[in-house]
Coordinates of C-alpha atoms in Angstrom, one line a residue:
Chain A
M1 CA -7.7 24.1 29.8
S2 CA -6.9 23.5 26.2
E3 CA -4.3 26.3 26.1
Q4 CA -2.3 24.5 28.9
L5 CA -2.5 21.0 27.4
T6 CA 0.9 19.7 26.5
A7 CA 1.7 16.5 24.7
D8 CA 4.8 14.3 24.8
V9 CA 4.2 13.4 21.2
T10 CA 2.5 15.4 18.5
I11 CA 1.2 13.6 15.4
D12 CA 0.4 15.9 12.5
A13 CA -2.1 14.0 10.4
R14 CA -3.7 17.0 8.9
G15 CA -4.7 16.5 5.3
A16 CA -5.0 12.8 5.6
G17 CA -8.4 11.1 5.4
C18 CA -9.7 8.2 7.4
P19 CA -8.1 5.8 8.5
G20 CA -4.8 7.6 8.2
P21 CA -5.0 9.7 11.4
L22 CA -6.3 6.9 13.5
M23 CA -3.6 4.5 12.1
D24 CA -0.9 7.1 12.7
L25 CA -2.0 7.3 16.3
I26 CA -2.3 3.5 16.7
G27 CA 1.2 3.1 15.3
K28 CA 2.7 5.6 17.7
V29 CA 0.8 4.3 20.7
K30 CA 2.0 0.8 20.0
T31 CA 5.6 1.6 20.8
A32 CA 5.2 4.3 23.5
D33 CA 5.6 4.0 27.2
S34 CA 2.5 3.9 29.5
G35 CA 1.4 7.4 30.5
T36 CA 2.6 9.1 27.2
V37 CA 0.3 11.9 26.1
F38 CA -0.3 12.2 22.4
E39 CA -1.8 15.1 20.4
L40 CA -3.3 13.9 17.2
Q41 CA -3.8 16.8 14.8
T42 CA -6.4 15.9 12.2
S43 CA -8.5 17.7 9.6
D44 CA -10.7 14.6 9.1
R45 CA -14.0 15.1 10.8
G46 CA -14.6 11.3 11.0
S47 CA -11.5 11.0 13.2
V48 CA -13.3 13.1 15.9
S49 CA -15.6 10.1 16.5
D50 CA -13.4 7.2 15.4
V51 CA -10.5 8.0 17.6
P52 CA -12.4 8.2 20.9
E53 CA -14.1 4.9 19.9
W54 CA -10.8 3.2 19.5
V55 CA -9.3 4.8 22.6
E56 CA -12.2 3.4 24.7
K57 CA -11.9 -0.1 23.1
A58 CA -8.2 -0.2 23.7
G59 CA -8.5 1.1 27.3
H60 CA -6.6 4.3 26.9
E61 CA -7.8 7.7 28.1
L62 CA -9.3 10.4 25.9
V63 CA -8.0 13.6 27.6
E64 CA -9.7 16.2 25.4
T65 CA -10.6 17.2 21.9
V66 CA -9.8 20.8 20.9
E67 CA -11.4 22.3 17.8
H68 CA -9.2 24.8 15.9
E69 CA -10.1 26.8 12.9
D70 CA -9.4 24.1 10.3
Y71 CA -8.4 21.0 12.3
W72 CA -8.9 19.2 15.6
S73 CA -6.3 18.3 18.3
I74 CA -7.3 15.0 20.0
Y75 CA -5.3 14.4 23.2
V76 CA -4.9 10.8 24.2
Q77 CA -3.0 9.3 27.1
K78 CA -1.7 5.7 26.8
A79 CA -2.9 3.5 29.7
Chain B
M1 CA 22.8 17.6 -20.8
T2 CA 19.8 17.2 -18.5
R3 CA 20.0 14.1 -16.4
I4 CA 16.8 12.5 -15.1
V5 CA 17.3 9.7 -12.6
I6 CA 14.5 7.4 -11.5
V7 CA 15.1 5.1 -8.6
G8 CA 13.0 2.0 -8.6
G9 CA 11.9 -0.3 -11.4
G10 CA 8.4 -1.3 -10.3
T11 CA 5.2 -0.2 -12.1
G12 CA 5.7 3.5 -11.5
G13 CA 9.4 3.7 -12.3
T14 CA 9.1 1.6 -15.4
V15 CA 6.1 3.4 -16.8
L16 CA 7.7 6.7 -16.1
A17 CA 11.0 5.8 -17.8
N18 CA 9.2 4.7 -20.9
R19 CA 6.9 7.8 -20.9
L20 CA 9.8 10.2 -20.5
V21 CA 11.8 8.9 -23.4
E22 CA 8.7 9.0 -25.5
D23 CA 7.7 12.5 -24.4
L24 CA 11.3 13.8 -24.8
D25 CA 12.0 11.8 -27.9
S26 CA 13.8 14.5 -29.8
E27 CA 15.8 15.7 -26.8
V28 CA 16.9 12.2 -25.9
T29 CA 17.8 11.5 -29.6
A30 CA 19.8 14.7 -29.7
G31 CA 21.7 13.7 -26.6
E32 CA 20.3 16.6 -24.7
V33 CA 18.5 14.5 -22.1
E34 CA 19.5 11.3 -20.4
V35 CA 17.0 9.1 -18.6
T36 CA 18.5 6.6 -16.1
L37 CA 16.5 4.0 -14.3
V38 CA 18.2 2.5 -11.3
N39 CA 16.9 -0.8 -9.9
D40 CA 18.5 -3.1 -7.4
S41 CA 17.4 -6.2 -9.4
P42 CA 17.4 -7.0 -13.1
D43 CA 13.8 -8.2 -12.7
H44 CA 10.5 -6.4 -12.7
V45 CA 7.9 -7.9 -10.5
Y46 CA 4.1 -7.7 -11.0
K47 CA 3.1 -8.3 -7.3
P48 CA -0.7 -8.8 -7.8
T49 CA 0.2 -12.2 -9.3
Y50 CA 1.1 -13.4 -5.8
L51 CA -2.6 -13.4 -4.7
Y52 CA -3.3 -16.3 -7.1
V53 CA -0.2 -18.4 -6.1
P54 CA -1.7 -19.8 -2.8
F55 CA -4.7 -21.2 -4.8
G56 CA -2.5 -22.8 -7.5
K57 CA -3.8 -20.4 -10.2
K58 CA -0.4 -18.8 -10.9
T59 CA 3.3 -19.5 -10.1
V60 CA 5.8 -17.0 -8.7
E61 CA 7.6 -17.2 -12.1
D62 CA 4.5 -15.7 -13.7
A63 CA 5.1 -12.5 -11.7
V64 CA 8.6 -11.8 -13.1
R65 CA 10.0 -10.4 -16.4
P66 CA 13.4 -9.0 -17.1
L67 CA 13.3 -5.3 -16.7
A68 CA 15.4 -4.9 -19.8
D69 CA 12.6 -6.4 -21.8
L70 CA 10.1 -3.8 -20.5
V71 CA 12.0 -0.5 -20.8
D72 CA 12.7 1.4 -24.0
R73 CA 16.3 0.9 -25.3
R74 CA 16.9 4.6 -24.9
V75 CA 16.6 4.3 -21.2
D76 CA 19.9 3.9 -19.4
L77 CA 19.3 0.9 -17.2
E78 CA 21.5 0.7 -14.1
I79 CA 21.2 -2.4 -12.0
N80 CA 22.5 -1.2 -8.7
R81 CA 21.4 -0.3 -5.2
V82 CA 21.1 3.3 -4.2
V83 CA 22.5 3.7 -0.7
G84 CA 22.4 7.5 -0.3
I85 CA 20.8 10.6 -1.6
D86 CA 22.3 14.1 -1.3
T87 CA 19.6 16.5 -2.3
D88 CA 21.9 19.5 -1.8
A89 CA 24.7 18.2 -4.1
K90 CA 22.0 16.5 -6.3
T91 CA 23.7 13.2 -6.4
I92 CA 22.8 9.6 -5.4
E93 CA 25.3 7.2 -4.0
L94 CA 25.4 3.7 -5.5
Q95 CA 26.4 0.5 -3.7
D96 CA 28.6 -1.0 -6.3
G97 CA 30.8 0.3 -9.1
R98 CA 30.1 3.9 -9.9
D99 CA 30.2 5.8 -6.7
T100 CA 27.7 8.5 -7.5
L101 CA 25.2 9.6 -10.1
S102 CA 24.4 13.3 -10.5
Y103 CA 20.9 14.4 -11.4
D104 CA 18.9 17.4 -12.5
H105 CA 15.6 15.7 -11.8
L106 CA 15.2 12.8 -9.4
V107 CA 12.2 10.6 -9.0
L108 CA 11.9 8.2 -6.1
A109 CA 9.8 5.2 -6.9
T110 CA 11.3 2.9 -4.3
G111 CA 8.1 1.2 -3.3
A112 CA 7.2 -0.4 0.1
K113 CA 8.8 -3.3 1.9
L114 CA 7.5 -5.9 4.4
V115 CA 8.6 -5.6 8.0
P116 CA 6.8 -8.6 9.6
D117 CA 9.4 -8.7 12.5
E118 CA 7.8 -5.6 13.9
V119 CA 5.2 -7.9 15.4
P120 CA 6.8 -10.5 17.7
G121 CA 6.0 -14.1 16.6
L122 CA 4.5 -13.1 13.3
V123 CA 7.5 -14.3 11.1
E124 CA 7.3 -17.7 12.8
G125 CA 3.6 -18.0 13.2
G126 CA 2.1 -16.3 10.2
H127 CA 1.8 -16.8 6.5
H128 CA 1.5 -14.1 3.8
F129 CA 1.1 -13.8 0.1
Y130 CA 3.0 -10.5 -0.4
G131 CA 6.2 -12.1 -1.8
P132 CA 7.3 -15.2 -3.7
D133 CA 8.5 -17.3 -0.7
G134 CA 5.5 -16.4 1.4
A135 CA 3.1 -17.1 -1.4
E136 CA 4.6 -20.6 -2.1
K137 CA 4.7 -21.5 1.6
L138 CA 1.1 -20.4 2.0
R139 CA 0.1 -22.5 -1.1
D140 CA 1.7 -25.6 0.6
A141 CA 0.0 -24.8 3.9
L142 CA -3.4 -24.4 2.3
A143 CA -3.0 -27.6 0.3
E144 CA -2.4 -29.5 3.6
F145 CA -5.1 -27.6 5.5
E146 CA -8.0 -30.0 6.1
G147 CA -9.9 -27.9 8.5
G148 CA -9.7 -25.6 11.6
H149 CA -9.6 -21.9 12.1
L150 CA -8.1 -19.7 9.4
V151 CA -7.5 -16.1 10.6
L152 CA -6.8 -13.4 8.0
S153 CA -5.4 -10.5 10.0
V154 CA -4.7 -7.1 8.4
V155 CA -1.8 -6.2 10.6
G156 CA -0.2 -3.4 8.6
V157 CA -2.0 -0.3 7.3
P158 CA -1.1 1.2 4.9
H159 CA -0.2 -1.8 2.9
M160 CA 0.2 -2.7 -0.8
C161 CA -3.0 -3.4 -2.6
P162 CA -5.7 -2.6 -0.1
A163 CA -8.1 -4.9 -1.8
A164 CA -5.9 -8.0 -1.4
P165 CA -7.0 -9.1 2.1
V166 CA -10.6 -8.8 1.1
E167 CA -9.9 -10.8 -2.1
F168 CA -7.9 -13.5 -0.3
T169 CA -10.6 -14.0 2.3
L170 CA -13.4 -14.4 -0.3
M171 CA -11.3 -16.5 -2.6
A172 CA -10.3 -18.8 0.3
D173 CA -14.0 -19.2 1.3
E174 CA -14.9 -20.3 -2.2
W175 CA -11.8 -22.5 -2.6
F176 CA -12.7 -24.4 0.5
R177 CA -16.2 -24.8 -0.8
Q178 CA -14.9 -26.2 -4.1
R179 CA -12.7 -28.6 -2.1
G180 CA -15.7 -29.7 -0.1
I181 CA -14.2 -28.8 3.3
R182 CA -15.8 -25.4 4.0
D183 CA -17.9 -26.9 6.8
E184 CA -14.7 -27.9 8.5
V185 CA -13.2 -24.4 8.3
E186 CA -13.9 -21.4 10.4
I187 CA -12.7 -18.1 8.9
T188 CA -12.1 -14.9 10.8
Y189 CA -11.1 -11.6 9.2
T190 CA -9.6 -8.9 11.4
Y191 CA -9.1 -5.2 10.6
P192 CA -7.4 -2.4 12.7
I193 CA -10.1 0.2 12.6
M194 CA -13.8 0.2 13.4
R195 CA -15.0 -1.2 10.1
L196 CA -13.9 -3.9 7.7
H197 CA -11.9 -1.6 5.3
G198 CA -10.3 1.8 5.2
L199 CA -12.7 2.8 2.4
E200 CA -16.2 3.0 3.9
P201 CA -18.0 1.9 0.6
V202 CA -15.8 -1.1 0.4
S203 CA -16.6 -2.0 4.0
D204 CA -20.3 -1.6 3.2
W205 CA -19.9 -3.9 0.3
M206 CA -18.0 -6.5 2.3
E207 CA -20.4 -6.7 5.3
P208 CA -23.3 -8.5 3.8
R209 CA -21.0 -10.8 1.7
F210 CA -18.9 -11.8 4.7
A211 CA -22.1 -12.5 6.7
E212 CA -23.6 -14.6 3.9
R213 CA -20.5 -16.6 3.6
D214 CA -20.2 -17.2 7.4
I215 CA -16.9 -15.2 7.6
H216 CA -16.5 -13.9 11.1
T217 CA -15.0 -10.4 11.6
E218 CA -13.1 -8.6 14.3
T219 CA -12.7 -4.9 14.0
F220 CA -10.4 -2.6 16.1
F221 CA -8.0 -5.5 16.1
N222 CA -4.4 -4.3 16.0
A223 CA -2.2 -7.4 16.3
E224 CA 0.4 -6.9 19.0
E225 CA 2.0 -10.4 19.1
V226 CA 1.7 -13.9 17.8
D227 CA 2.4 -16.9 19.9
P228 CA 3.1 -19.7 17.4
E229 CA 3.4 -22.4 20.0
A230 CA 0.0 -21.7 21.4
G231 CA -1.5 -20.8 18.0
V232 CA -2.8 -17.4 19.3
I233 CA -2.8 -13.9 17.9
R234 CA -3.3 -11.1 20.4
S235 CA -4.3 -7.5 19.8
M236 CA -3.5 -4.2 21.4
E237 CA -7.1 -3.9 22.3
G238 CA -6.9 -7.0 24.6
E239 CA -8.5 -9.5 22.3
E240 CA -7.0 -12.9 21.3
L241 CA -7.9 -15.4 18.7
D242 CA -6.8 -19.0 18.5
Y243 CA -5.8 -20.0 15.0
D244 CA -4.8 -23.1 13.1
L245 CA -3.7 -21.2 10.0
L246 CA -2.8 -17.5 10.3
V247 CA -2.5 -15.4 7.1
A248 CA -1.4 -11.9 7.8
I249 CA -1.0 -8.7 5.9
P250 CA 2.4 -7.8 7.4
P251 CA 3.4 -4.3 8.5
H252 CA 4.9 -2.3 5.6
A253 CA 7.6 0.4 5.6
G254 CA 9.2 2.7 3.1
D255 CA 12.8 2.3 2.0
D256 CA 15.4 3.2 4.6
L257 CA 16.9 5.6 2.1
I258 CA 13.9 7.9 2.5
A259 CA 14.2 8.5 6.2
G260 CA 18.0 8.6 5.9
S261 CA 17.9 11.4 3.4
G262 CA 15.4 13.6 5.3
L263 CA 12.7 13.3 2.7
G264 CA 10.1 11.6 5.0
D265 CA 10.0 10.7 8.7
D266 CA 8.3 7.3 8.4
G267 CA 10.0 6.1 5.2
W268 CA 7.4 7.6 2.9
V269 CA 8.4 10.6 1.0
A270 CA 6.4 13.7 2.0
V271 CA 5.1 15.2 -1.2
D272 CA 2.5 17.7 -2.4
R273 CA -0.4 15.4 -3.2
H274 CA -1.2 17.1 -6.5
T275 CA 2.2 17.9 -7.9
L276 CA 4.1 14.9 -6.3
E277 CA 7.0 17.2 -5.6
A278 CA 9.0 16.3 -2.5
E279 CA 8.3 18.8 0.3
H280 CA 11.8 18.8 1.6
A281 CA 14.0 19.0 -1.5
E282 CA 14.1 20.8 -4.9
D283 CA 13.8 18.9 -8.1
V284 CA 12.8 15.7 -6.4
Y285 CA 9.5 13.8 -7.1
A286 CA 8.2 10.7 -5.4
M287 CA 5.5 8.4 -6.7
G288 CA 3.9 5.0 -6.2
D289 CA 4.0 3.3 -2.8
A290 CA 7.0 5.5 -1.8
A291 CA 4.9 8.7 -1.9
D292 CA 3.0 9.7 1.1
V293 CA -0.3 10.6 -0.6
P294 CA -3.7 10.1 0.9
T295 CA -4.8 7.3 -1.5
S296 CA -4.0 3.6 -1.9
K297 CA -0.7 1.9 -2.4
A298 CA -1.8 0.3 -5.7
G299 CA -0.3 -0.2 -9.1
S300 CA -2.9 2.0 -10.8
V301 CA -2.0 4.9 -8.6
A302 CA 1.7 4.5 -9.6
H303 CA 0.6 4.4 -13.2
Y304 CA -1.5 7.5 -13.1
E305 CA 1.2 9.3 -11.1
A306 CA 3.8 8.3 -13.7
D307 CA 1.8 10.1 -16.3
V308 CA 1.7 13.3 -14.2
V309 CA 5.4 13.2 -13.3
A310 CA 6.4 12.6 -16.9
D311 CA 4.4 15.6 -18.0
R312 CA 5.8 17.8 -15.3
I313 CA 9.4 16.8 -15.9
A314 CA 9.0 17.1 -19.7
S315 CA 7.7 20.6 -19.2
E316 CA 10.5 21.6 -16.9
V317 CA 13.1 20.2 -19.3
R318 CA 11.6 22.4 -22.0
G319 CA 11.6 25.4 -19.8
Q320 CA 7.9 25.5 -19.5
L321 CA 5.8 25.8 -16.3
P322 CA 4.5 22.3 -15.4
T323 CA 0.8 22.2 -15.1
A324 CA -0.1 18.5 -14.9
T325 CA -1.5 17.4 -11.5
F326 CA -2.5 14.2 -9.8
D327 CA -6.1 14.1 -8.8
G328 CA -5.8 10.9 -6.6
K329 CA -7.2 8.7 -9.2
T330 CA -7.2 5.0 -8.1
V331 CA -8.7 2.0 -9.8
C332 CA -8.8 -1.4 -8.1
F333 CA -10.3 -4.7 -9.0
I334 CA -11.7 -6.8 -6.1
E335 CA -12.1 -10.5 -6.6
A336 CA -15.2 -11.6 -4.8
G337 CA -14.5 -15.3 -5.0
M338 CA -12.9 -17.6 -7.6
D339 CA -15.0 -16.4 -10.6
E340 CA -16.6 -13.1 -9.8
A341 CA -15.1 -9.7 -9.2
T342 CA -16.0 -6.0 -8.9
F343 CA -13.9 -2.8 -9.0
V344 CA -13.6 0.5 -7.4
E345 CA -12.6 3.8 -8.9
F346 CA -12.2 7.0 -6.9
D347 CA -10.1 10.1 -6.5
Y348 CA -9.4 12.8 -3.9
E349 CA -12.8 14.4 -4.5
H350 CA -15.0 11.4 -5.3
P351 CA -15.5 8.4 -3.1
P352 CA -15.8 4.9 -4.6
E353 CA -19.0 3.3 -5.6
L354 CA -19.1 -0.5 -5.8
R355 CA -21.3 -2.4 -8.2
D356 CA -22.4 -6.0 -7.6
E357 CA -19.7 -8.5 -8.5
S358 CA -19.9 -10.3 -11.8
R359 CA -18.1 -12.8 -13.9
P360 CA -17.2 -10.4 -16.7
V361 CA -15.3 -8.2 -14.3
H362 CA -13.4 -11.2 -13.0
W363 CA -12.4 -12.0 -16.5
A364 CA -11.5 -8.4 -17.1
K365 CA -9.2 -8.6 -14.1
L366 CA -7.5 -11.7 -15.4
A367 CA -7.2 -10.1 -18.9
Y368 CA -5.7 -7.1 -17.3
N369 CA -3.2 -9.2 -15.4
E370 CA -2.1 -10.7 -18.8
T371 CA -1.8 -7.4 -20.5
Y372 CA 0.0 -5.8 -17.6
W373 CA 3.3 -6.2 -19.4
L374 CA 2.1 -3.9 -22.1
T375 CA 1.1 -1.4 -19.4
A376 CA 4.6 -1.5 -18.0
R377 CA 6.0 -0.8 -21.4
G378 CA 3.8 2.3 -21.6
L379 CA 1.7 0.9 -24.4
L380 CA -1.6 0.7 -22.5

């Protein structure tokens, strides 16, 4: 499934530590339309748990987390 | 003639200008190198002073000195606003008078600005202490505040001085106690992520202290709008808080110049985090709040970065391979009330460790604030 996933917006937050990736995502989600799918690229391991926690709290949908060689792609759809 | 142009006369730009004419003393004296510092105001502002203004401990005038008094006479000081950067032609466009300045080495130290209007209602409903007008208005509002709900909301991340919201909250708690009205005041602190601060050790330090002092906390609270009439702040996550006095850390943005020149999408210059060289242009460095490095937007960072950039440019001017690199070093004092403080020191490889707060550290912070002007001159 991960190969077919496409995002409307890709956020490259690789290299940034917490809370950078999460805040990058929050900033973009804030101004996006409902239904927009984001791919958050992060090399920060903490984001893999922090982002889903925020997504649940904020009522959005965690589509999937894909592990690459040296980063993760976290796909989120805005409610 | 080698022309070095620095844009921005805050901590980073001022320290850098002074360091460069010192490091390249013989070349500057011989007329082979020219260091120009461009700032849109004749004043240099030491922003941490504003934290103390709401509590009547400092005035906004205490934060300001003429830039001309702080920079070496060999620095060519240009009071002007830069309105464009052409990194291909290696020129910058000025708003008034001289149309353009050409450079061989350009350093952007344009800082961060406040953009509170990104959150509807925040300008009308919220106070802040991140500028002279805001700090004075908050001082007056605090003086009139006899009780009710004070909400300190960290709306913008990243923001200047990541310790400041923590400090303000703990200082306000003690200030109300000293005034004998703490029992009449409810304090709530909100933060956008799942803990109380971006740095986990700082959050761990805060938790028991906030609990002891009866300071309520709301995490995962990203302010979406403020309703000044109703006295309510609402979050993206569906929470809302009633307030009587709202103090917010407003959203921040980089200079419009950055995005306009293709150096960084979000207004922060994309740089190599070790060399501080711009990723999208040759012979351009960025430092201080303007540089998109994974550490704090703090004066100490700008100072340490200035040392690195000065070393690198001096090497380049002399035809040597630059070797100085920035390791992410950051040092921040954290006031824990009105007469105690702690501090954090960390870098890219080492997380901060916090000690218990103490009076000597508080006095060290106040002493540093007084000697800051020597720091800006490059003497400390």
